[in-house]
PDB file of C-alpha atoms in Angstrom:
ATOM      1  CA  MET A  80      33.432 -65.843 -64.140  1.00  0.00           C
ATOM      2  CA  THR A  81      32.749 -62.141 -64.619  1.00  0.00           C
ATOM      3  CA  ASN A  82      34.782 -59.283 -63.195  1.00  0.00           C
ATOM      4  CA  TYR A  83      31.783 -57.014 -62.637  1.00  0.00           C
ATOM      5  CA  ARG A  84      28.509 -56.955 -60.742  1.00  0.00           C
ATOM      6  CA  ILE A  85      25.361 -54.929 -61.270  1.00  0.00           C
ATOM      7  CA  ILE A  86      24.208 -52.787 -58.345  1.00  0.00           C
ATOM      8  CA  GLU A  87      20.566 -53.670 -57.738  1.00  0.00           C
ATOM      9  CA  ARG A  88      18.214 -50.694 -57.463  1.00  0.00           C
ATOM     10  CA  PRO A  89      14.601 -49.846 -58.353  1.00  0.00           C
ATOM     11  CA  GLU A  90      15.208 -48.292 -61.765  1.00  0.00           C
ATOM     12  CA  ARG A  91      17.887 -47.874 -64.412  1.00  0.00           C
ATOM     13  CA  ASP A  92      19.346 -44.579 -65.599  1.00  0.00           C
ATOM     14  CA  VAL A  93      18.382 -42.969 -68.892  1.00  0.00           C
ATOM     15  CA  LEU A  94      21.811 -41.340 -69.043  1.00  0.00           C
ATOM     16  CA  GLY A  95      23.913 -42.231 -66.004  1.00  0.00           C
ATOM     17  CA  GLU A  96      27.025 -40.068 -65.645  1.00  0.00           C
ATOM     18  CA  GLY A  97      29.369 -38.182 -63.318  1.00  0.00           C
ATOM     19  CA  PRO A  98      30.252 -40.739 -60.597  1.00  0.00           C
ATOM     20  CA  LEU A  99      31.773 -39.115 -57.506  1.00  0.00           C
ATOM     21  CA  TRP A 100      33.198 -40.824 -54.406  1.00  0.00           C
ATOM     22  CA  SER A 101      32.431 -39.028 -51.127  1.00  0.00           C
ATOM     23  CA  PRO A 102      34.740 -40.264 -48.329  1.00  0.00           C
ATOM     24  CA  ARG A 103      33.000 -38.254 -45.623  1.00  0.00           C
ATOM     25  CA  ARG A 104      29.614 -39.717 -46.573  1.00  0.00           C
ATOM     26  CA  ASP A 105      31.005 -43.191 -47.395  1.00  0.00           C
ATOM     27  CA  SER A 106      28.871 -42.982 -50.498  1.00  0.00           C
ATOM     28  CA  LEU A 107      29.006 -42.875 -54.262  1.00  0.00           C
ATOM     29  CA  PHE A 108      27.072 -40.116 -56.017  1.00  0.00           C
ATOM     30  CA  TRP A 109      26.178 -40.055 -59.701  1.00  0.00           C
ATOM     31  CA  VAL A 110      23.606 -38.365 -61.938  1.00  0.00           C
ATOM     32  CA  ASP A 111      20.991 -39.421 -64.443  1.00  0.00           C
ATOM     33  CA  ILE A 112      21.257 -36.454 -66.782  1.00  0.00           C
ATOM     34  CA  LEU A 113      18.103 -37.047 -68.822  1.00  0.00           C
ATOM     35  CA  GLY A 114      16.248 -38.591 -65.893  1.00  0.00           C
ATOM     36  CA  HIS A 115      16.882 -35.334 -63.976  1.00  0.00           C
ATOM     37  CA  ARG A 116      18.120 -37.162 -60.882  1.00  0.00           C
ATOM     38  CA  LEU A 117      21.041 -37.175 -58.478  1.00  0.00           C
ATOM     39  CA  ASN A 118      21.623 -40.684 -57.102  1.00  0.00           C
ATOM     40  CA  THR A 119      23.621 -42.003 -54.173  1.00  0.00           C
ATOM     41  CA  LEU A 120      24.772 -45.456 -53.055  1.00  0.00           C
ATOM     42  CA  SER A 121      25.904 -46.099 -49.471  1.00  0.00           C
ATOM     43  CA  LEU A 122      28.886 -48.447 -49.552  1.00  0.00           C
ATOM     44  CA  ALA A 123      28.202 -49.425 -45.934  1.00  0.00           C
ATOM     45  CA  THR A 124      24.571 -50.491 -46.379  1.00  0.00           C
ATOM     46  CA  GLY A 125      24.041 -50.807 -50.130  1.00  0.00           C
ATOM     47  CA  GLU A 126      21.072 -48.442 -49.839  1.00  0.00           C
ATOM     48  CA  THR A 127      20.342 -46.170 -52.801  1.00  0.00           C
ATOM     49  CA  ARG A 128      18.518 -42.858 -52.851  1.00  0.00           C
ATOM     50  CA  SER A 129      17.615 -40.247 -55.474  1.00  0.00           C
ATOM     51  CA  TRP A 130      16.707 -36.549 -55.629  1.00  0.00           C
ATOM     52  CA  ALA A 131      14.631 -35.181 -58.530  1.00  0.00           C
ATOM     53  CA  PHE A 132      15.401 -31.997 -60.489  1.00  0.00           C
ATOM     54  CA  ASP A 133      13.359 -29.884 -62.885  1.00  0.00           C
ATOM     55  CA  GLU A 134      16.068 -29.912 -65.564  1.00  0.00           C
ATOM     56  CA  PRO A 135      19.068 -31.979 -66.692  1.00  0.00           C
ATOM     57  CA  ILE A 136      21.886 -32.263 -64.122  1.00  0.00           C
ATOM     58  CA  GLY A 137      25.323 -33.081 -65.529  1.00  0.00           C
ATOM     59  CA  TRP A 138      27.409 -33.525 -62.356  1.00  0.00           C
ATOM     60  CA  ALA A 139      27.783 -32.788 -58.651  1.00  0.00           C
ATOM     61  CA  ILE A 140      31.027 -31.954 -56.814  1.00  0.00           C
ATOM     62  CA  GLU A 141      31.438 -31.566 -53.053  1.00  0.00           C
ATOM     63  CA  ARG A 142      32.691 -28.322 -51.499  1.00  0.00           C
ATOM     64  CA  ALA A 143      35.585 -28.298 -49.043  1.00  0.00           C
ATOM     65  CA  GLY A 144      34.530 -27.752 -45.439  1.00  0.00           C
ATOM     66  CA  ARG A 145      30.834 -27.576 -46.347  1.00  0.00           C
ATOM     67  CA  ASP A 146      27.892 -29.941 -46.589  1.00  0.00           C
ATOM     68  CA  ASP A 147      26.737 -28.695 -49.987  1.00  0.00           C
ATOM     69  CA  PHE A 148      27.737 -29.249 -53.610  1.00  0.00           C
ATOM     70  CA  ILE A 149      28.442 -27.322 -56.788  1.00  0.00           C
ATOM     71  CA  ILE A 150      26.365 -28.775 -59.618  1.00  0.00           C
ATOM     72  CA  GLY A 151      26.168 -28.377 -63.384  1.00  0.00           C
ATOM     73  CA  LEU A 152      22.661 -27.888 -64.744  1.00  0.00           C
ATOM     74  CA  LYS A 153      21.120 -27.118 -68.114  1.00  0.00           C
ATOM     75  CA  SER A 154      20.726 -23.568 -66.779  1.00  0.00           C
ATOM     76  CA  GLY A 155      24.337 -23.263 -65.565  1.00  0.00           C
ATOM     77  CA  PHE A 156      26.416 -23.564 -62.416  1.00  0.00           C
ATOM     78  CA  ALA A 157      24.562 -23.749 -59.086  1.00  0.00           C
ATOM     79  CA  LYS A 158      24.951 -24.559 -55.398  1.00  0.00           C
ATOM     80  CA  LEU A 159      23.036 -27.540 -54.036  1.00  0.00           C
ATOM     81  CA  SER A 160      22.037 -28.379 -50.470  1.00  0.00           C
ATOM     82  CA  LEU A 161      20.468 -31.795 -49.897  1.00  0.00           C
ATOM     83  CA  ASP A 162      19.182 -31.244 -46.352  1.00  0.00           C
ATOM     84  CA  PRO A 163      17.146 -29.168 -46.734  1.00  0.00           C
ATOM     85  CA  PHE A 164      16.931 -29.532 -50.518  1.00  0.00           C
ATOM     86  CA  ARG A 165      17.785 -26.174 -52.068  1.00  0.00           C
ATOM     87  CA  ILE A 166      19.296 -24.934 -55.327  1.00  0.00           C
ATOM     88  CA  ASP A 167      20.983 -21.510 -55.558  1.00  0.00           C
ATOM     89  CA  PRO A 168      22.006 -20.487 -59.102  1.00  0.00           C
ATOM     90  CA  ILE A 169      25.524 -19.170 -59.691  1.00  0.00           C
ATOM     91  CA  GLY A 170      25.301 -18.325 -63.386  1.00  0.00           C
ATOM     92  CA  ASP A 171      25.007 -19.514 -66.970  1.00  0.00           C
ATOM     93  CA  PRO A 172      28.366 -19.639 -68.798  1.00  0.00           C
ATOM     94  CA  GLU A 173      26.684 -19.769 -72.213  1.00  0.00           C
ATOM     95  CA  PRO A 174      23.611 -17.523 -72.404  1.00  0.00           C
ATOM     96  CA  GLU A 175      24.320 -17.040 -76.104  1.00  0.00           C
ATOM     97  CA  ARG A 176      24.061 -20.817 -76.654  1.00  0.00           C
ATOM     98  CA  PRO A 177      20.608 -21.589 -75.204  1.00  0.00           C
ATOM     99  CA  THR A 178      20.496 -25.212 -76.355  1.00  0.00           C
ATOM    100  CA  ASN A 179      23.745 -26.100 -74.568  1.00  0.00           C
ATOM    101  CA  ARG A 180      24.086 -27.644 -71.102  1.00  0.00           C
ATOM    102  CA  LEU A 181      26.900 -28.476 -68.702  1.00  0.00           C
ATOM    103  CA  ASN A 182      27.950 -32.067 -69.272  1.00  0.00           C
ATOM    104  CA  ASP A 183      30.936 -33.381 -67.258  1.00  0.00           C
ATOM    105  CA  ALA A 184      33.354 -31.997 -64.666  1.00  0.00           C
ATOM    106  CA  LYS A 185      36.153 -32.657 -62.178  1.00  0.00           C
ATOM    107  CA  THR A 186      38.336 -30.670 -59.796  1.00  0.00           C
ATOM    108  CA  ASP A 187      42.043 -30.111 -60.326  1.00  0.00           C
ATOM    109  CA  ALA A 188      44.870 -30.205 -57.763  1.00  0.00           C
ATOM    110  CA  TRP A 189      44.108 -26.595 -56.754  1.00  0.00           C
ATOM    111  CA  GLY A 190      40.427 -27.280 -56.088  1.00  0.00           C
ATOM    112  CA  ARG A 191      39.064 -25.587 -59.226  1.00  0.00           C
ATOM    113  CA  ILE A 192      36.305 -27.147 -61.323  1.00  0.00           C
ATOM    114  CA  TRP A 193      36.818 -27.909 -65.008  1.00  0.00           C
ATOM    115  CA  ALA A 194      33.545 -28.479 -66.864  1.00  0.00           C
ATOM    116  CA  GLY A 195      32.516 -28.965 -70.469  1.00  0.00           C
ATOM    117  CA  THR A 196      29.326 -28.185 -72.363  1.00  0.00           C
ATOM    118  CA  LYS A 197      27.419 -29.791 -75.211  1.00  0.00           C
ATOM    119  CA  ASP A 198      24.486 -28.944 -77.458  1.00  0.00           C
ATOM    120  CA  ASP A 199      21.493 -30.806 -76.052  1.00  0.00           C
ATOM    121  CA  ASP A 200      19.359 -30.314 -79.177  1.00  0.00           C
ATOM    122  CA  GLU A 201      22.031 -31.165 -81.771  1.00  0.00           C
ATOM    123  CA  SER A 202      21.390 -27.838 -83.476  1.00  0.00           C
ATOM    124  CA  GLY A 203      25.045 -27.229 -84.275  1.00  0.00           C
ATOM    125  CA  GLN A 204      26.115 -25.073 -81.339  1.00  0.00           C
ATOM    126  CA  PRO A 205      29.714 -25.786 -80.279  1.00  0.00           C
ATOM    127  CA  GLY A 206      30.584 -26.990 -76.796  1.00  0.00           C
ATOM    128  CA  ALA A 207      33.376 -25.496 -74.720  1.00  0.00           C
ATOM    129  CA  LEU A 208      35.642 -26.124 -71.727  1.00  0.00           C
ATOM    130  CA  TYR A 209      35.310 -23.880 -68.660  1.00  0.00           C
ATOM    131  CA  ARG A 210      37.259 -23.322 -65.449  1.00  0.00           C
ATOM    132  CA  LEU A 211      35.192 -22.403 -62.400  1.00  0.00           C
ATOM    133  CA  ASP A 212      37.473 -20.626 -59.946  1.00  0.00           C
ATOM    134  CA  THR A 213      37.101 -20.600 -56.174  1.00  0.00           C
ATOM    135  CA  ASP A 214      35.516 -17.122 -56.250  1.00  0.00           C
ATOM    136  CA  LEU A 215      32.674 -18.645 -58.357  1.00  0.00           C
ATOM    137  CA  THR A 216      33.679 -16.860 -61.553  1.00  0.00           C
ATOM    138  CA  TRP A 217      34.311 -18.817 -64.721  1.00  0.00           C
ATOM    139  CA  THR A 218      36.563 -18.629 -67.761  1.00  0.00           C
ATOM    140  CA  ARG A 219      36.083 -20.209 -71.186  1.00  0.00           C
ATOM    141  CA  CYS A 220      39.427 -21.945 -71.735  1.00  0.00           C
ATOM    142  CA  ASP A 221      38.828 -23.882 -74.969  1.00  0.00           C
ATOM    143  CA  ASP A 222      36.048 -24.018 -77.550  1.00  0.00           C
ATOM    144  CA  GLY A 223      34.756 -25.827 -80.620  1.00  0.00           C
ATOM    145  CA  TYR A 224      33.782 -29.211 -79.144  1.00  0.00           C
ATOM    146  CA  GLY A 225      31.085 -31.476 -80.532  1.00  0.00           C
ATOM    147  CA  VAL A 226      30.549 -33.121 -77.131  1.00  0.00           C
ATOM    148  CA  ALA A 227      32.906 -31.929 -74.380  1.00  0.00           C
ATOM    149  CA  ASN A 228      33.453 -34.832 -72.007  1.00  0.00           C
ATOM    150  CA  GLY A 229      35.437 -36.589 -69.311  1.00  0.00           C
ATOM    151  CA  PRO A 230      38.013 -34.245 -67.815  1.00  0.00           C
ATOM    152  CA  THR A 231      40.656 -35.897 -65.645  1.00  0.00           C
ATOM    153  CA  PHE A 232      44.231 -35.125 -64.587  1.00  0.00           C
ATOM    154  CA  SER A 233      47.661 -36.705 -64.361  1.00  0.00           C
ATOM    155  CA  PRO A 234      48.792 -37.735 -60.851  1.00  0.00           C
ATOM    156  CA  ASP A 235      50.987 -34.624 -60.531  1.00  0.00           C
ATOM    157  CA  GLY A 236      48.097 -32.380 -61.607  1.00  0.00           C
ATOM    158  CA  ARG A 237      50.097 -30.773 -64.384  1.00  0.00           C
ATOM    159  CA  THR A 238      48.270 -32.389 -67.318  1.00  0.00           C
ATOM    160  CA  LEU A 239      44.567 -32.005 -68.070  1.00  0.00           C
ATOM    161  CA  PHE A 240      42.900 -34.605 -70.275  1.00  0.00           C
ATOM    162  CA  HIS A 241      39.701 -33.568 -72.036  1.00  0.00           C
ATOM    163  CA  THR A 242      37.609 -35.262 -74.700  1.00  0.00           C
ATOM    164  CA  ASP A 243      35.644 -34.320 -77.775  1.00  0.00           C
ATOM    165  CA  SER A 244      33.481 -37.424 -78.009  1.00  0.00           C
ATOM    166  CA  ASP A 245      32.124 -36.465 -81.443  1.00  0.00           C
ATOM    167  CA  ALA A 246      35.680 -36.336 -82.788  1.00  0.00           C
ATOM    168  CA  ARG A 247      36.606 -39.615 -81.004  1.00  0.00           C
ATOM    169  CA  THR A 248      39.587 -37.739 -79.585  1.00  0.00           C
ATOM    170  CA  ILE A 249      41.077 -37.287 -76.119  1.00  0.00           C
ATOM    171  CA  TYR A 250      43.281 -34.206 -75.850  1.00  0.00           C
ATOM    172  CA  ALA A 251      46.036 -33.414 -73.354  1.00  0.00           C
ATOM    173  CA  PHE A 252      46.910 -29.908 -72.131  1.00  0.00           C
ATOM    174  CA  ASP A 253      49.690 -28.568 -69.963  1.00  0.00           C
ATOM    175  CA  LEU A 254      48.024 -27.099 -66.851  1.00  0.00           C
ATOM    176  CA  ALA A 255      49.767 -24.330 -64.899  1.00  0.00           C
ATOM    177  CA  ALA A 256      49.247 -23.504 -61.229  1.00  0.00           C
ATOM    178  CA  ASP A 257      47.391 -20.313 -62.217  1.00  0.00           C
ATOM    179  CA  GLY A 258      44.883 -22.342 -64.271  1.00  0.00           C
ATOM    180  CA  LYS A 259      46.189 -21.488 -67.728  1.00  0.00           C
ATOM    181  CA  LEU A 260      46.238 -24.192 -70.402  1.00  0.00           C
ATOM    182  CA  ALA A 261      48.943 -24.646 -73.036  1.00  0.00           C
ATOM    183  CA  ASN A 262      50.205 -27.123 -75.632  1.00  0.00           C
ATOM    184  CA  LYS A 263      46.907 -28.747 -76.640  1.00  0.00           C
ATOM    185  CA  ARG A 264      47.652 -32.046 -78.353  1.00  0.00           C
ATOM    186  CA  VAL A 265      45.995 -35.293 -79.393  1.00  0.00           C
ATOM    187  CA  HIS A 266      46.568 -37.906 -76.687  1.00  0.00           C
ATOM    188  CA  ILE A 267      44.322 -40.788 -77.833  1.00  0.00           C
ATOM    189  CA  ARG A 268      42.179 -41.150 -80.928  1.00  0.00           C
ATOM    190  CA  PHE A 269      39.501 -43.859 -80.944  1.00  0.00           C
ATOM    191  CA  PRO A 270      39.047 -45.933 -84.102  1.00  0.00           C
ATOM    192  CA  GLU A 271      35.423 -46.258 -85.195  1.00  0.00           C
ATOM    193  CA  GLU A 272      35.086 -49.832 -83.917  1.00  0.00           C
ATOM    194  CA  TRP A 273      35.837 -48.673 -80.342  1.00  0.00           C
ATOM    195  CA  GLY A 274      32.806 -46.381 -80.195  1.00  0.00           C
ATOM    196  CA  TYR A 275      33.231 -42.937 -78.635  1.00  0.00           C
ATOM    197  CA  PRO A 276      35.394 -41.902 -75.642  1.00  0.00           C
ATOM    198  CA  ASP A 277      33.198 -40.668 -72.805  1.00  0.00           C
ATOM    199  CA  GLY A 278      33.927 -40.148 -69.087  1.00  0.00           C
ATOM    200  CA  MET A 279      37.406 -40.828 -67.679  1.00  0.00           C
ATOM    201  CA  THR A 280      39.379 -41.224 -64.494  1.00  0.00           C
ATOM    202  CA  THR A 281      43.052 -41.653 -63.602  1.00  0.00           C
ATOM    203  CA  ASP A 282      44.611 -44.389 -61.469  1.00  0.00           C
ATOM    204  CA  ALA A 283      47.476 -44.064 -58.997  1.00  0.00           C
ATOM    205  CA  ASP A 284      50.005 -45.249 -61.601  1.00  0.00           C
ATOM    206  CA  GLY A 285      48.956 -42.612 -64.120  1.00  0.00           C
ATOM    207  CA  GLY A 286      46.811 -44.945 -66.206  1.00  0.00           C
ATOM    208  CA  LEU A 287      43.821 -43.392 -67.942  1.00  0.00           C
ATOM    209  CA  TRP A 288      40.522 -45.315 -67.674  1.00  0.00           C
ATOM    210  CA  VAL A 289      38.011 -44.396 -70.395  1.00  0.00           C
ATOM    211  CA  ALA A 290      34.354 -45.365 -70.853  1.00  0.00           C
ATOM    212  CA  HIS A 291      33.348 -46.429 -74.388  1.00  0.00           C
ATOM    213  CA  TRP A 292      29.967 -45.011 -75.500  1.00  0.00           C
ATOM    214  CA  ASP A 293      28.628 -47.470 -78.104  1.00  0.00           C
ATOM    215  CA  GLY A 294      31.669 -49.610 -77.332  1.00  0.00           C
ATOM    216  CA  GLY A 295      30.430 -51.658 -74.371  1.00  0.00           C
ATOM    217  CA  ARG A 296      33.544 -51.505 -72.224  1.00  0.00           C
ATOM    218  CA  ILE A 297      36.061 -49.531 -70.229  1.00  0.00           C
ATOM    219  CA  SER A 298      39.713 -49.381 -71.247  1.00  0.00           C
ATOM    220  CA  ARG A 299      42.949 -48.509 -69.514  1.00  0.00           C
ATOM    221  CA  PHE A 300      45.648 -46.573 -71.360  1.00  0.00           C
ATOM    222  CA  HIS A 301      49.253 -46.065 -70.288  1.00  0.00           C
ATOM    223  CA  ALA A 302      50.385 -42.548 -69.439  1.00  0.00           C
ATOM    224  CA  ASP A 303      51.793 -42.163 -72.962  1.00  0.00           C
ATOM    225  CA  GLY A 304      48.426 -43.071 -74.529  1.00  0.00           C
ATOM    226  CA  ARG A 305      49.145 -46.695 -75.471  1.00  0.00           C
ATOM    227  CA  HIS A 306      46.201 -49.064 -74.976  1.00  0.00           C
ATOM    228  CA  ASP A 307      46.772 -51.411 -72.034  1.00  0.00           C
ATOM    229  CA  ARG A 308      43.606 -53.501 -71.616  1.00  0.00           C
ATOM    230  CA  SER A 309      39.813 -53.455 -71.797  1.00  0.00           C
ATOM    231  CA  ILE A 310      36.993 -54.880 -69.666  1.00  0.00           C
ATOM    232  CA  ALA A 311      33.762 -55.715 -71.509  1.00  0.00           C
ATOM    233  CA  LEU A 312      30.400 -54.915 -69.910  1.00  0.00           C
ATOM    234  CA  PRO A 313      26.858 -56.045 -70.870  1.00  0.00           C
ATOM    235  CA  ALA A 314      25.684 -52.582 -71.959  1.00  0.00           C
ATOM    236  CA  SER A 315      26.786 -50.787 -75.109  1.00  0.00           C
ATOM    237  CA  ARG A 316      26.546 -47.209 -73.822  1.00  0.00           C
ATOM    238  CA  ILE A 317      29.138 -47.025 -71.048  1.00  0.00           C
ATOM    239  CA  THR A 318      29.424 -43.434 -69.884  1.00  0.00           C
ATOM    240  CA  SER A 319      31.883 -42.869 -67.019  1.00  0.00           C
ATOM    241  CA  CYS A 320      33.864 -44.418 -64.172  1.00  0.00           C
ATOM    242  CA  CYS A 321      35.472 -43.582 -60.851  1.00  0.00           C
ATOM    243  CA  PHE A 322      37.376 -45.257 -58.038  1.00  0.00           C
ATOM    244  CA  ALA A 323      35.696 -45.412 -54.631  1.00  0.00           C
ATOM    245  CA  GLY A 324      36.006 -46.886 -51.166  1.00  0.00           C
ATOM    246  CA  PRO A 325      38.468 -46.075 -48.344  1.00  0.00           C
ATOM    247  CA  ASN A 326      41.352 -47.541 -50.353  1.00  0.00           C
ATOM    248  CA  LEU A 327      40.114 -46.220 -53.728  1.00  0.00           C
ATOM    249  CA  ASP A 328      40.251 -49.789 -55.067  1.00  0.00           C
ATOM    250  CA  ARG A 329      36.584 -50.213 -56.031  1.00  0.00           C
ATOM    251  CA  MET A 330      35.630 -48.942 -59.484  1.00  0.00           C
ATOM    252  CA  PHE A 331      32.049 -47.966 -60.284  1.00  0.00           C
ATOM    253  CA  VAL A 332      30.892 -47.512 -63.867  1.00  0.00           C
ATOM    254  CA  THR A 333      27.773 -45.735 -65.148  1.00  0.00           C
ATOM    255  CA  SER A 334      25.811 -46.484 -68.308  1.00  0.00           C
ATOM    256  CA  ALA A 335      22.812 -45.316 -70.351  1.00  0.00           C
ATOM    257  CA  SER A 336      19.572 -46.964 -71.420  1.00  0.00           C
ATOM    258  CA  LEU A 337      18.885 -44.204 -73.960  1.00  0.00           C
ATOM    259  CA  ASP A 338      17.750 -45.818 -77.254  1.00  0.00           C
ATOM    260  CA  ARG A 339      18.737 -49.263 -75.983  1.00  0.00           C
ATOM    261  CA  PRO A 340      15.396 -50.937 -75.090  1.00  0.00           C
ATOM    262  CA  ASP A 341      16.681 -54.439 -75.927  1.00  0.00           C
ATOM    263  CA  GLU A 342      19.684 -54.379 -73.567  1.00  0.00           C
ATOM    264  CA  SER A 343      18.713 -55.757 -70.163  1.00  0.00           C
ATOM    265  CA  ALA A 344      21.694 -54.134 -68.397  1.00  0.00           C
ATOM    266  CA  ALA A 345      21.507 -50.761 -70.154  1.00  0.00           C
ATOM    267  CA  GLY A 346      21.404 -47.942 -67.619  1.00  0.00           C
ATOM    268  CA  ALA A 347      22.845 -50.109 -64.837  1.00  0.00           C
ATOM    269  CA  LEU A 348      25.460 -49.065 -62.311  1.00  0.00           C
ATOM    270  CA  PHE A 349      28.342 -51.561 -62.359  1.00  0.00           C
ATOM    271  CA  GLU A 350      31.080 -52.337 -59.878  1.00  0.00           C
ATOM    272  CA  VAL A 351      34.120 -53.581 -61.803  1.00  0.00           C
ATOM    273  CA  ASP A 352      37.185 -55.429 -60.515  1.00  0.00           C
ATOM    274  CA  THR A 353      40.130 -53.669 -62.159  1.00  0.00           C
ATOM    275  CA  GLY A 354      42.991 -54.536 -59.791  1.00  0.00           C
ATOM    276  CA  ALA A 355      43.928 -50.842 -59.814  1.00  0.00           C
ATOM    277  CA  ARG A 356      43.687 -48.039 -57.289  1.00  0.00           C
ATOM    278  CA  GLY A 357      42.539 -44.533 -57.969  1.00  0.00           C
ATOM    279  CA  LEU A 358      43.515 -41.033 -56.937  1.00  0.00           C
ATOM    280  CA  PRO A 359      41.504 -38.976 -54.452  1.00  0.00           C
ATOM    281  CA  GLN A 360      39.331 -36.293 -56.018  1.00  0.00           C
ATOM    282  CA  ARG A 361      39.667 -32.955 -54.289  1.00  0.00           C
ATOM    283  CA  PRO A 362      36.504 -31.099 -53.283  1.00  0.00           C
ATOM    284  CA  PHE A 363      35.877 -27.703 -54.774  1.00  0.00           C
ATOM    285  CA  ALA A 364      37.901 -25.176 -52.772  1.00  0.00           C
ATOM    286  CA  GLY A 365      35.384 -22.343 -53.126  1.00  0.00           C
TER     287      GLY A 365
END
């Protein structure tokens, strides 16, 4: 007996990422970064749908009291309307790093977006961590990442977890109400046999769920960073995870088919039985 199922849909993702649960739409959203698509799955009907983009899209986050989204593109932050389909640029946080793109993001307890960047061409440009405030201005809050990935937060909102996948390291920061970070420290370091830490989410008990790129599984870690358990999946490049459903007790996991032509489940969207419940993700307050 397996504790996962594969969501059937017409095609697999090249680089699935950024799962987002939308309570008001009763739907899961996620992106295919290299496939240049935003995808959605209706939990009520099982129907899937996609929207195509002209460039890589790293994530989409709903806006409070609005029908549109804030998205992270290769070209920078932007607003997105789905009906009618329209993209309105906000700005590029890294014009001096033209090979970089926005990669992964989440909102904090105050409704601000935290987003990382990575070098898409592997030309040696560093990635960074940004805070997008509700007035649509941004601040570079940390720098020097190989691949900035997977922000998530403690249940009280006072700790930010952020990953440098290249360094196989998940960091923790103290997060103040005004958005300032302090006390950067190593929270979890992956041994080589685990692969690379990728996207993350937090459960209601403070456990940290981490996707293993080139590790073929998701793992839960206790609040102090101790490994709790792992759930193996039939794809080696597991990229991110989030809790969904009215009770936040359904976990969905994204994966990548990039450079994995011999894996039949590579690029699939999985639903995984974890026995845990998640925390609601706030919409962007701007």
